[in-house]
XYZ file of C-alpha atoms in Angstrom:
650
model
C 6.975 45.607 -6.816
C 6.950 47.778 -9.756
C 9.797 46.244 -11.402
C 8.406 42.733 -12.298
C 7.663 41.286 -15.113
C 5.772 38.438 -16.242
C 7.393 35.652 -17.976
C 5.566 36.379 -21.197
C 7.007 40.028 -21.473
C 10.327 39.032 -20.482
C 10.397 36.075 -23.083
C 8.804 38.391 -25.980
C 12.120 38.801 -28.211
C 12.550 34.708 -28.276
C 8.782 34.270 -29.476
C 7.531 34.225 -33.251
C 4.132 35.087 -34.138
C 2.855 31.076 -34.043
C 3.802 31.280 -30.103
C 7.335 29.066 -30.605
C 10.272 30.262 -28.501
C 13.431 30.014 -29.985
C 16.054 28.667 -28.185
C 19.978 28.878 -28.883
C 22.888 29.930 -26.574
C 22.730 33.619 -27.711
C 19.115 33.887 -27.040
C 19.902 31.948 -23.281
C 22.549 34.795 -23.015
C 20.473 37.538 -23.598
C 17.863 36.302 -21.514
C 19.919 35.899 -18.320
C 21.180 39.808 -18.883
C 17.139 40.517 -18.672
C 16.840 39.068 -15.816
C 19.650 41.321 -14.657
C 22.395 38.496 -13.942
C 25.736 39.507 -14.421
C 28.537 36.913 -14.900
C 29.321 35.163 -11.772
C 27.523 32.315 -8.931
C 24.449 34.020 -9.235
C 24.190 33.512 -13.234
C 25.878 30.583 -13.132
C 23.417 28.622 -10.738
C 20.458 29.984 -12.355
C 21.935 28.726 -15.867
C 22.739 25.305 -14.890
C 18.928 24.580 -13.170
C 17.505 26.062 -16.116
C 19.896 24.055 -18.806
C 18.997 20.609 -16.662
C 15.286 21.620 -16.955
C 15.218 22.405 -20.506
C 17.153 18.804 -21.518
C 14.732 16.888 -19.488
C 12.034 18.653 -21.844
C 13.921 17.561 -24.769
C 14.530 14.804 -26.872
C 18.160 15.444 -26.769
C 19.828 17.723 -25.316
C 20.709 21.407 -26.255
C 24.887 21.067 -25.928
C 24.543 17.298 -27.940
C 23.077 19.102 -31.005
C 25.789 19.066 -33.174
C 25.284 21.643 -35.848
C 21.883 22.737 -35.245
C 22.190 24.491 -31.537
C 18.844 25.690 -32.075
C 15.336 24.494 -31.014
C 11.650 25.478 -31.292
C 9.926 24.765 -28.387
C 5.540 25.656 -27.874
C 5.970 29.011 -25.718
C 4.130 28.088 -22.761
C 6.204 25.078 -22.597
C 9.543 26.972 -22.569
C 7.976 29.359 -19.931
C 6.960 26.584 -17.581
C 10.304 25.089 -17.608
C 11.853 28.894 -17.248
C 9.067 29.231 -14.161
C 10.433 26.337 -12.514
C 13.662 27.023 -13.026
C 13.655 30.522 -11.375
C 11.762 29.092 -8.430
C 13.799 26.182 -7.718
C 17.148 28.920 -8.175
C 14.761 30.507 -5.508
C 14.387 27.916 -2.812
C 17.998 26.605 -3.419
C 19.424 29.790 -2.720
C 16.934 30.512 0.493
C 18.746 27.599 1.926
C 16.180 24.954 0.540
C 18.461 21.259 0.159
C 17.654 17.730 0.614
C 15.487 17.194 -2.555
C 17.108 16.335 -6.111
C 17.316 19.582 -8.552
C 15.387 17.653 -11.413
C 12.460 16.673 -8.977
C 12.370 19.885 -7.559
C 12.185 21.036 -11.186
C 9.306 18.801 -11.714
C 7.689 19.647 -8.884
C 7.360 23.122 -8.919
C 4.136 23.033 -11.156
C 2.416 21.432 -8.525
C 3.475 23.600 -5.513
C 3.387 26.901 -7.638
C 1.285 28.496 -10.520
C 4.026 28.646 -12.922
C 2.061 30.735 -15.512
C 1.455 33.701 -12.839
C 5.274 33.475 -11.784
C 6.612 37.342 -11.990
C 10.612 38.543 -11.825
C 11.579 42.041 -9.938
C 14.786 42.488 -12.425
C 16.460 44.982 -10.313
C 15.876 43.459 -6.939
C 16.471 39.855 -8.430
C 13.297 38.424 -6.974
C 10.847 35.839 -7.726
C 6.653 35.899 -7.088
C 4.711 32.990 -7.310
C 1.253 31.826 -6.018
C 1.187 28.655 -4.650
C -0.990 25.684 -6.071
C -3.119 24.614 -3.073
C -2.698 25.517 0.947
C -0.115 23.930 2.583
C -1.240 25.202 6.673
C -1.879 21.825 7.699
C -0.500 17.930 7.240
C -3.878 16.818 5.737
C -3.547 19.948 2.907
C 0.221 18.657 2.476
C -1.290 14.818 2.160
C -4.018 15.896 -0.731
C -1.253 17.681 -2.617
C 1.140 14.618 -2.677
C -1.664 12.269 -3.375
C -2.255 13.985 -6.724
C 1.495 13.699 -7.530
C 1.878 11.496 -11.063
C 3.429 8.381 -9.501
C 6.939 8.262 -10.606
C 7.259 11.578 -8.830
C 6.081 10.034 -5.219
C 8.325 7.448 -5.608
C 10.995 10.085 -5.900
C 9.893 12.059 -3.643
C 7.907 10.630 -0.162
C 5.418 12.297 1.687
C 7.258 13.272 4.687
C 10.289 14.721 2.491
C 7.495 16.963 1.005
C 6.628 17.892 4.527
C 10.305 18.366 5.397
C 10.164 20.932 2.356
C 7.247 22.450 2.944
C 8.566 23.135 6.289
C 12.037 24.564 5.135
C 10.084 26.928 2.484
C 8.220 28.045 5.620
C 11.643 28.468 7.546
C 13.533 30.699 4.958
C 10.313 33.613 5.555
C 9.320 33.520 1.880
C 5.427 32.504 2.124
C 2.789 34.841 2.427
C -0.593 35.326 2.001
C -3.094 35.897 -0.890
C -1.369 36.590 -4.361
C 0.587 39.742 -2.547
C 1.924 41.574 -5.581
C 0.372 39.474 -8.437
C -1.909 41.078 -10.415
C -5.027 39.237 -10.266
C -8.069 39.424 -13.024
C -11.550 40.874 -11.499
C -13.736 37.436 -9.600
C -10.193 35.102 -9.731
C -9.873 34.011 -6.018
C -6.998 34.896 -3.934
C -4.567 32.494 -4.405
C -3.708 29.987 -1.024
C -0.074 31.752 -1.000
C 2.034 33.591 -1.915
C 6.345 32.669 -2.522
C 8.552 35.578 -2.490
C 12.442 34.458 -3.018
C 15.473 35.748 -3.971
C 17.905 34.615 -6.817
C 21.306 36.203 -4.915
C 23.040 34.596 -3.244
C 22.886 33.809 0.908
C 19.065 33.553 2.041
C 15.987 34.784 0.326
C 14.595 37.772 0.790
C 12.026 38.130 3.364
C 8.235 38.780 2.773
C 7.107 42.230 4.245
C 6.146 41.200 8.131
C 5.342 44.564 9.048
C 1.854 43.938 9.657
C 1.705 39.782 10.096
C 4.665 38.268 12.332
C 6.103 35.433 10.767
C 4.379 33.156 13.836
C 1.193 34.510 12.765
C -1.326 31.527 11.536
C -2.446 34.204 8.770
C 1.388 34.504 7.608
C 3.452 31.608 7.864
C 2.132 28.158 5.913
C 2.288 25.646 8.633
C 2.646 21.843 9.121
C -0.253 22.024 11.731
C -1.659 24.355 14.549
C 1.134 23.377 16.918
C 4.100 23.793 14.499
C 3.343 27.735 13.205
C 6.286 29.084 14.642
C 9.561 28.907 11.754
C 11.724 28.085 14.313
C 10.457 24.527 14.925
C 12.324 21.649 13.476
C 10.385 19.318 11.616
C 11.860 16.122 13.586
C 10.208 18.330 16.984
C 6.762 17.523 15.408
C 4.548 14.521 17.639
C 2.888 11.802 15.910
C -0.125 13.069 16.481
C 0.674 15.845 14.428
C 2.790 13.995 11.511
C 0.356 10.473 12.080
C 2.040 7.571 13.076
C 4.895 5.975 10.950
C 4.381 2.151 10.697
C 6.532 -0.477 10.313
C 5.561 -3.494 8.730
C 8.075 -6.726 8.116
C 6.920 -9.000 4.913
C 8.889 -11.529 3.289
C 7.658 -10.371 -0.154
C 4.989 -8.235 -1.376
C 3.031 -9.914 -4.030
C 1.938 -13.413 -2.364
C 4.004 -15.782 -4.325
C 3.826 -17.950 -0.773
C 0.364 -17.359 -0.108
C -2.266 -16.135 2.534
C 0.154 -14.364 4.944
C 1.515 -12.358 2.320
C -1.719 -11.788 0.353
C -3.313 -10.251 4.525
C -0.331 -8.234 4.586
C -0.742 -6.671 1.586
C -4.326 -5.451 2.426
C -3.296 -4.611 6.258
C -0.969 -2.327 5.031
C -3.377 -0.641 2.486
C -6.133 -0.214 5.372
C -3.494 1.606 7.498
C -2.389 3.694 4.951
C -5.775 4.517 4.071
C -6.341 5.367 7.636
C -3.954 7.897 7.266
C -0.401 5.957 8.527
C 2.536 6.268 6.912
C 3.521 2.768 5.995
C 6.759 1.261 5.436
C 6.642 -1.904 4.031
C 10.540 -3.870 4.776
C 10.826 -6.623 2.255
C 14.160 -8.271 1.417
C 13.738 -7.546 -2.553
C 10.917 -5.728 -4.752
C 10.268 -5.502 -8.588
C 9.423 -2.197 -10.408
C 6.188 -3.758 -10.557
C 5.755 -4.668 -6.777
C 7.045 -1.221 -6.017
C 4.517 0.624 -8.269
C 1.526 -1.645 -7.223
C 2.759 -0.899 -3.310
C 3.011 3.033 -4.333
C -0.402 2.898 -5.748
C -1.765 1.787 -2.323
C 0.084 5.071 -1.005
C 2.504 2.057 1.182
C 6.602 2.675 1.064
C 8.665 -0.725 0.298
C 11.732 -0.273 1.597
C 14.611 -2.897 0.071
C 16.471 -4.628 3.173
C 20.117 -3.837 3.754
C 21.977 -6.904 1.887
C 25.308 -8.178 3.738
C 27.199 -11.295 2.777
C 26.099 -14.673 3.598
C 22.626 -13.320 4.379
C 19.656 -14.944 3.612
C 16.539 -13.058 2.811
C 15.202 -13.519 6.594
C 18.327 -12.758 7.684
C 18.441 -8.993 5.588
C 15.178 -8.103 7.623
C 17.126 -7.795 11.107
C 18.995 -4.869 9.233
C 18.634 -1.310 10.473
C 16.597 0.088 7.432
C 16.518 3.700 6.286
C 13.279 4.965 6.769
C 12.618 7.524 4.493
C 11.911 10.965 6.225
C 14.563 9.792 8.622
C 12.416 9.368 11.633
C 11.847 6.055 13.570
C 9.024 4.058 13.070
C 5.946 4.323 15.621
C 5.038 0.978 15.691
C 6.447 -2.473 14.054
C 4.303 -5.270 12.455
C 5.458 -8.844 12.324
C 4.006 -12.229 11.126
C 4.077 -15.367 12.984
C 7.021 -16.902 12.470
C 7.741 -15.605 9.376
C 8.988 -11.898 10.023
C 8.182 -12.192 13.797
C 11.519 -12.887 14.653
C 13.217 -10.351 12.965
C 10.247 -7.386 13.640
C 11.774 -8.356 17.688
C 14.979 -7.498 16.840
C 13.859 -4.325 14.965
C 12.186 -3.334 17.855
C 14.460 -4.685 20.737
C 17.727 -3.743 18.924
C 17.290 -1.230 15.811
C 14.594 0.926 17.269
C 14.538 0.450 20.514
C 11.289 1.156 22.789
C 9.332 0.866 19.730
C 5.580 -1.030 20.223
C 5.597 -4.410 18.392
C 2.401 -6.433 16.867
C 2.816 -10.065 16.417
C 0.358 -11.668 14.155
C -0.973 -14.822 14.304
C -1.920 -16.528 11.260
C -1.724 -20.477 12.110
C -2.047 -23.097 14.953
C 0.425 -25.659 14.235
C -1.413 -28.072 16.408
C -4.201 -27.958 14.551
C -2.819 -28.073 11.101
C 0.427 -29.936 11.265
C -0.999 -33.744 12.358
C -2.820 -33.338 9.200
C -0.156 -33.113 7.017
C 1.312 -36.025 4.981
C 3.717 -37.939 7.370
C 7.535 -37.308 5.920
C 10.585 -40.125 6.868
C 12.667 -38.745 10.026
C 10.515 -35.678 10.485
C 8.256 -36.158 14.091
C 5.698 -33.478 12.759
C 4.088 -33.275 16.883
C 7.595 -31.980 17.881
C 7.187 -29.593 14.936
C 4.014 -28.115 15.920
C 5.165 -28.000 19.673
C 7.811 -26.223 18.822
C 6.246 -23.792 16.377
C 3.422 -23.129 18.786
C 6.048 -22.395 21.794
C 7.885 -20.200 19.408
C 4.489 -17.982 18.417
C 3.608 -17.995 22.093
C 6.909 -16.688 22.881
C 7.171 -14.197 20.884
C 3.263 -12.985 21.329
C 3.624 -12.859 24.872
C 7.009 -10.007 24.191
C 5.121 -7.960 22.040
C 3.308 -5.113 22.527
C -0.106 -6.880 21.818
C -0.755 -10.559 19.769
C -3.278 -10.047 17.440
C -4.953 -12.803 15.909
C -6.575 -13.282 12.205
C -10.035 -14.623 12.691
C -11.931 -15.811 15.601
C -10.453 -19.224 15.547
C -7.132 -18.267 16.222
C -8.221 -15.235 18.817
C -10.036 -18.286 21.274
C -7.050 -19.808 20.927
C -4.505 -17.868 21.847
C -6.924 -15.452 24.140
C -6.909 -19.255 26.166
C -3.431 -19.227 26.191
C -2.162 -16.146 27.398
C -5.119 -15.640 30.033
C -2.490 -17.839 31.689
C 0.621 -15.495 31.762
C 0.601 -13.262 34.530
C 0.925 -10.036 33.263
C 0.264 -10.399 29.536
C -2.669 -8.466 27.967
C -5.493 -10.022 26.354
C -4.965 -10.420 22.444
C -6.242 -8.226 19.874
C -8.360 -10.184 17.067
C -8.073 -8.935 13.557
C -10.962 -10.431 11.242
C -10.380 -9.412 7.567
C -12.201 -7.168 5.018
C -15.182 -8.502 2.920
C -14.250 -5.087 0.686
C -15.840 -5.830 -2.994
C -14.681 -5.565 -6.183
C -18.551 -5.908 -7.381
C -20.856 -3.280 -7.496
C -24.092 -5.841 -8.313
C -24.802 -9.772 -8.593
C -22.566 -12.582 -10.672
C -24.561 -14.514 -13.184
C -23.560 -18.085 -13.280
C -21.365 -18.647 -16.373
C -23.237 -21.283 -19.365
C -21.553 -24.704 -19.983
C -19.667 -27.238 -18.205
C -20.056 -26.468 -14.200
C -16.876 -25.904 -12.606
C -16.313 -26.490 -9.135
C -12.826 -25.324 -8.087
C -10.320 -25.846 -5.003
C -7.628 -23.331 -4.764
C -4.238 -22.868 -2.489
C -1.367 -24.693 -1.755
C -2.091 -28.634 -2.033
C 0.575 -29.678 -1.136
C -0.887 -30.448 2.313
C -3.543 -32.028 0.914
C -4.537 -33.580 4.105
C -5.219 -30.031 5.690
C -6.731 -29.151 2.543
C -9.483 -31.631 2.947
C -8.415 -32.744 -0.581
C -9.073 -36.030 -0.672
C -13.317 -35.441 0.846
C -13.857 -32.345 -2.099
C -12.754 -35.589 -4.313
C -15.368 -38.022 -2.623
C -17.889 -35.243 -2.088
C -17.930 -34.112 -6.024
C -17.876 -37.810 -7.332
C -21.184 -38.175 -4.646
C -22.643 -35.179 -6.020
C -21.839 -36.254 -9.798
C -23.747 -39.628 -8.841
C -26.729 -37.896 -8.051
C -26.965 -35.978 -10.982
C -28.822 -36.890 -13.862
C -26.825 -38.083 -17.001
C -28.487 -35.441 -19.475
C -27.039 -33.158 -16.719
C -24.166 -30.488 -17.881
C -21.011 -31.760 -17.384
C -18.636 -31.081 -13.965
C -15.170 -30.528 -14.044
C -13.241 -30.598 -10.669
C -10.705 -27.838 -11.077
C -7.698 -27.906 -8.982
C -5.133 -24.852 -8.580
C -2.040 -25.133 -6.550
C -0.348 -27.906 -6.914
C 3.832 -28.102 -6.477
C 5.367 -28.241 -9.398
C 6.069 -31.844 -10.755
C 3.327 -33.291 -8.598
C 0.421 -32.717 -10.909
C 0.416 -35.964 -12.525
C 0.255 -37.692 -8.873
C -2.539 -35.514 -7.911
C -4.218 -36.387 -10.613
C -4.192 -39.735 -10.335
C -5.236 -39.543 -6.512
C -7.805 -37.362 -7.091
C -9.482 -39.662 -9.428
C -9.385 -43.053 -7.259
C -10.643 -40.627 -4.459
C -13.583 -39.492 -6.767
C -14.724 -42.823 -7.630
C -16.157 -41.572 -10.823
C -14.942 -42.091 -14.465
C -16.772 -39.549 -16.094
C -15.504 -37.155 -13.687
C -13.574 -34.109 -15.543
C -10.166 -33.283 -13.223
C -8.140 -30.475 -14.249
C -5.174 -30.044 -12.125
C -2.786 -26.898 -12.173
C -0.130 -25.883 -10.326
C 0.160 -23.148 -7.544
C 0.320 -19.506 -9.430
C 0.287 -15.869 -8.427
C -0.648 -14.717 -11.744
C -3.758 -12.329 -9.926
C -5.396 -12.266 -13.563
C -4.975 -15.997 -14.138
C -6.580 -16.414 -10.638
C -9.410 -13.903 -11.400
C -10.504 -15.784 -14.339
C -10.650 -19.154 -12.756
C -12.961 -17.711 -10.214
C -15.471 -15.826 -13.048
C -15.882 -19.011 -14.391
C -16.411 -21.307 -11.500
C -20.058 -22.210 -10.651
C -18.781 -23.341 -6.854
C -15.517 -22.838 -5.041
C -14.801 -25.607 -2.145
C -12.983 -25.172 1.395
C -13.312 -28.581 3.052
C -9.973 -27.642 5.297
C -9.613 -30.091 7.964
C -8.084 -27.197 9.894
C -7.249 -23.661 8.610
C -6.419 -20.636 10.593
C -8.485 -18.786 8.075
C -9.143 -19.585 4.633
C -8.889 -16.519 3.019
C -9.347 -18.160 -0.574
C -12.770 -18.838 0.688
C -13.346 -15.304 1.484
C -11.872 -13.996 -1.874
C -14.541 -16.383 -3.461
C -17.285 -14.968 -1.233
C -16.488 -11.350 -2.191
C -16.627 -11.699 -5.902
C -20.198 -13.472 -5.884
C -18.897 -17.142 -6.135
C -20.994 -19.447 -4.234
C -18.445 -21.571 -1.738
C -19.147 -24.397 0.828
C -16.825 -23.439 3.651
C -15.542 -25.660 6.318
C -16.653 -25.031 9.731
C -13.353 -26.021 10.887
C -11.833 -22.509 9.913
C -11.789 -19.030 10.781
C -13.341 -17.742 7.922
C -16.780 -20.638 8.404
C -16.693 -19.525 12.645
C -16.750 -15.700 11.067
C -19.614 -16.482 8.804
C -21.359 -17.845 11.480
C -21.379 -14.796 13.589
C -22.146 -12.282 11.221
C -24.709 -13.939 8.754
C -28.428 -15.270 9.341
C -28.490 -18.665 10.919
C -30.106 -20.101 7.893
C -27.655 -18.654 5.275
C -25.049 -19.798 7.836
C -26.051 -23.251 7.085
C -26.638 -23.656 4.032
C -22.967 -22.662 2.909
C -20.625 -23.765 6.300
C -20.252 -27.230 6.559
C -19.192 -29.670 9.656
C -16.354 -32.033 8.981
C -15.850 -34.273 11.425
C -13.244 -36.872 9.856
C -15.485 -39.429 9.217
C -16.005 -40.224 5.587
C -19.470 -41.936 6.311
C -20.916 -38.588 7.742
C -18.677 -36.434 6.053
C -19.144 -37.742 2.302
C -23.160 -37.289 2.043
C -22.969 -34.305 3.868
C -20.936 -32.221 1.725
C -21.470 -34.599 -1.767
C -25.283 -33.521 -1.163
C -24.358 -29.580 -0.468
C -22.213 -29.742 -3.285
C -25.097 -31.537 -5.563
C -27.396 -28.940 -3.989
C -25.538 -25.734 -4.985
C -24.840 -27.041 -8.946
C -28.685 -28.311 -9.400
C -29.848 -25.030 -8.345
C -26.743 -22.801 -9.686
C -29.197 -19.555 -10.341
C -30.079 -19.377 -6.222
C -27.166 -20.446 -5.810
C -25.718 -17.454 -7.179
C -28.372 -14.923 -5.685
C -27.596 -16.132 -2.390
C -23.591 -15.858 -3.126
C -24.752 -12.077 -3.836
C -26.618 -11.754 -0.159
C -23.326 -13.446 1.312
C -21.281 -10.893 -0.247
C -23.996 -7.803 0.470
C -23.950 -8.783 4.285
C -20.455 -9.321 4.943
C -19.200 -6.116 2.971
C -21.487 -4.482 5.068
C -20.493 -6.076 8.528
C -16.746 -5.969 7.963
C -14.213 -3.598 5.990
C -10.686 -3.529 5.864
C -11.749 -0.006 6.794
C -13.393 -1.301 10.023
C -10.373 -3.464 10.574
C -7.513 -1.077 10.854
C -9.513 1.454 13.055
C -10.146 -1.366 15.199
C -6.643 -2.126 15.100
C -5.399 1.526 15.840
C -8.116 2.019 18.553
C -7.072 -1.163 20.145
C -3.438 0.372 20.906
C -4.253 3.742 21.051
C -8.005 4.444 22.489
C -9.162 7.356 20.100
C -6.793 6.930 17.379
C -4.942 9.832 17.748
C -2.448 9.671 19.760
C 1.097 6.904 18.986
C 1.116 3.242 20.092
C 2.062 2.652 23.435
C 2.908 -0.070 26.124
C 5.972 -1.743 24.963
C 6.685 -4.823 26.888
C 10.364 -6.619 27.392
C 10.587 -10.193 26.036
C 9.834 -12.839 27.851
């Protein structure tokens, strides 16, 4: 193409000799005759994407300048914004839609070298090199991954596939840099864009010796989708990875441990190369920036009147990229009703998870008795609920090996049902080397929701500090029981309980109340010496485990998930020196933790090194990494290919 230009030459009368561009509406005149735009569509397009490109560059925009319609802008600046301008006119006018002009306009940098971009003025065409290679889904992936934020959030993977594949569609990407000039030992660039600014479709590229099905021509999604002609929504999920689902009642865990799982679950998928939706029923800026970050999707449930928040999850959302989901995710009886309906009603032949986090059985005779509430028929019914809708889904999959024996007992007796899948969280850590105990008063803290103080073993971390106190010498440092979690407007009565429960005056109580403040959180646990889960019964006990993976030794209850996992994975002596038997008996169960508690603040410096071989073992053993391939494999052998073997309710 002898007739382009670069963007520096054609911009040459508007630049000083300090490298400004001047920019008024004569000199915008003049420079859309150049570009050999008459008056008409053609101009007219080209002037308004190049006007909305050069306000969102300024401060205020050029029409609102009220006697001074004149600005200076730093030439390279100007010709960026003139660069994507001309290429979005480009793709817009090859038939290109779907996508927002202004994030198109602040995408082309990314997708294009905007510096290199070159204008045939007679032939009204536009060269560019692309950025990076765009011939597979992985390629497409790296280059939306290094998108500033704001701009993924406008703009989601698979709508940068569904461009990517209408660029490919309108004939306009070649190989190499094609007619840019390119300086002696620069690479060939990954592409080439030819387009057209006339109106109707862009021109082709010159496919006299490449076909535009040829691998070495045509920029494609993946091996299998080379050929133009092939919609996007004709693509497998093998080839586009599977698009998952997930139901959540909230994304930061204001109500605890399900929501807190969730949260990582859907990081480890997306890190495994899903495309996660996360459906909550409302999301803050800040939930949906911290989600982003993670590469997950919240999607806002449709509102309708009279709903409540539960009730806005059995809404048909609006996935975006416009395809179905692959799979849907559910918890207990939280979301698990409405993740049914999603997939019974809304998305039809979709495979459902149900997730286990509890066993009302176990937990609810623990809790404190309240007047005309027969907590038995509670848990029956809870438990016949989670059975119910376990045995629908596509597989149960429980947290923790508690749970998993379980519920593995209890389906083994449905005819027809497969086994459940088990799901044992991440020990991923924060740390890259040991904790040092802090110097001063030894804290020993008990975190979660007390209000079920009964489950919480609350009352024997009482008895078992005041025992420990008693054993400690007076010239001792001091201990101070720190409590986090409790309702609001019941501090004052926990207080007092914990106290008489204690037995010991000179025992420091500090009692908060329940908080999601992750900072606030983070600094209780750098400064506690010992964190205690004496859970009578507990699913899991995943404050135990975030303890345990930032270097804080913890005396975990044997009666939980988390103290059955330990067990597996670490050395039998380690095992026992940090999970603990209750067996609801205050005579055994006292001096049995009182002296592991006495044991672990005498000796806080080994205490601390093993807390580090804890942590070193179990980051090693299990990874939220670990977890989600074990999830994917278990519903798909291999990985690869999409979910399968829906089953009907029950």
């Amino acid at each position: 193409m002898s007739d382009a230009v670069d963007l520096l030459s054609l911009t040459a009368f508007m630049t000083s000799a300090d490298g400004q561009v001047t920019v008024d509406e004569a000199r915008i005149a003049r420079l859309l005759e150049d570009l050999g735009l008459a008056e008409g569509a053609e101009r007219a397009h080209l002037d308004r994407i190049f006007r909305l490109a050069l306000d969102d560059l300024l401060d205020e925009p050029l029409s609102l300048r009220v006697g001074r319609r004149q600005v200076r802008i730093p030439g390279q600046r100007f010709r960026s914004v003139l660069a994507s301008a001309l290429l979005v006119t480009a793709l817009e006018r090859a038939g290109v839609h779907g996508v927002a002009d202004l994030v198109l306009v602040a995408l082309a940098p990314f997708l294009f070298d905007v510096e290199q971009v070159r204008v045939d003025t007679k032939e009204h065409v536009v060269l560019a090199a692309l950025q990076a290679r765009l011939e597979a889904r992985q390629e497409i992936r790296l280059l939306w991954e290094g998108l500033p934020a704001h701009l993924r959030h406008e703009l989601d993977f698979d709508e940068l596939v569904e461009l990517v594949t209408s660029m490919e569609k309108t004939g306009g990407l070649g190989p190499g840099n094609g007619d840019l000039p390119t300086a002696p030992g620069v690479p060939t660039a990954p592409g080439l864009f030819r387009g057209s600014l006339r109106s109707g479709t862009g021109e082709p590229a010159d496919t006299t010796a490449t076909g535009p099905e040829s691998p070495a021509f045509v920029s494609g999604i993946d091996a299998a989708a080379h050929s133009a002609s092939v919609p996007r929504a004709s693509l497998t999920t093998a080839e586009r990875g599977w698009r998952v689902l997930v139901l959540a009642d909230e994304w930061f865990p204001a109500e605890g441990g399900i929501s807190a799982l969730n949260q990582s679950l859907c990081r480890a998928l997306a890190e495994a190369g899903r495309e996660v939706f996360c459906l909550v029923p409302s999301a803050s800026a800040e939930e949906i920036a911290n989600a982003d970050r993670s590469r997950v999707h919240l999607v806002l449930a449709p509102s309708f009147p009279g709903a409540t928040e539960r009730d806005r999850l059995m809404r048909k959302p609006v996935l975006p990229g416009g395809l179905p989901p692959d799979l849907i995710i559910g918890h207990s009886r939280v979301t698990g009703p409405a993740a049914l309906f999603q997939a019974e009603e809304n998305f039809p032949g979709t495979p459902r998870l149900h997730f286990v986090h509890m066993w009302a059985d176990d937990t609810d005779r623990h809790k404190r008795k309240t007047r005309g509430l027969d907590l038995y028929a509670r848990a029956d019914d809870r438990n016949w609920t989670e059975l119910k809708l376990g045995r629908g889904a596509t597989r149960l999959v429980a947290v923790g090996p508690r749970l998993y024996d379980y519920y593995r007992q209890e389906m083994s007796v449905l005819p027809g049902v497969p086994q459940p899948l088990r799901l044992d969280p991440g020990f991923d850590s924060p740390l890259s080397g040991p904790r040092e105990p802090v110097e001063g008063p030894l804290r020993v803290l008990l975190t979660g929701r007390l209000e079920d103080d009964g489950v919480k073993g609350l009352d024997l971390a009482a008895r078992a500090v005041g025992h420990a106190v008693g054993l400690r010498d007076p010239d001792e440092p001091e201990v101070w029981l720190m409590l986090r979690g409790a309702t609001p407007g019941q501090a004052e009565r926990l207080d007092r309980a914990i106290r008489k429960w204690a037995g010991q005056p000179s025992l420091n109580v500090v009692v908060r109340n329940f908080s999601t403040d992750r900072e606030r959180l983070e600094h209780e646990l750098r400064l506690a010496s010992l964190v205690l889960m004496p859970s009578r019964a507990d699913g899991f006990g995943l404050v135990g485990l975030e303890a345990i993976v930032r270097g804080v030794p913890v005396l975990i209850s044997r009666r939980s998930g988390l103290g059955q996992l330990l067990r597996e994975y670490l050395p039998a002596e380690d095992a026992a020196r940090i999970v603990i038997p209750v067996q609801d008996d205050p005579r055994l169960d006292v001096p049995r933790w009182g002296s592991a508690v006495a044991a672990v603040l005498h000796r806080r410096k080994a205490a601390f090194a093993d807390a580090e071989t804890v942590r070193t073992i179990m980051a090693e053993k299990r990874t939220w990494a670990m977890a989600a391939a074990e999830l994917i494999n278990g519903l798909a052998p291999g990985g690869d290919g999409p979910p399968t073997g829906r089953r009907p309710t029950v």
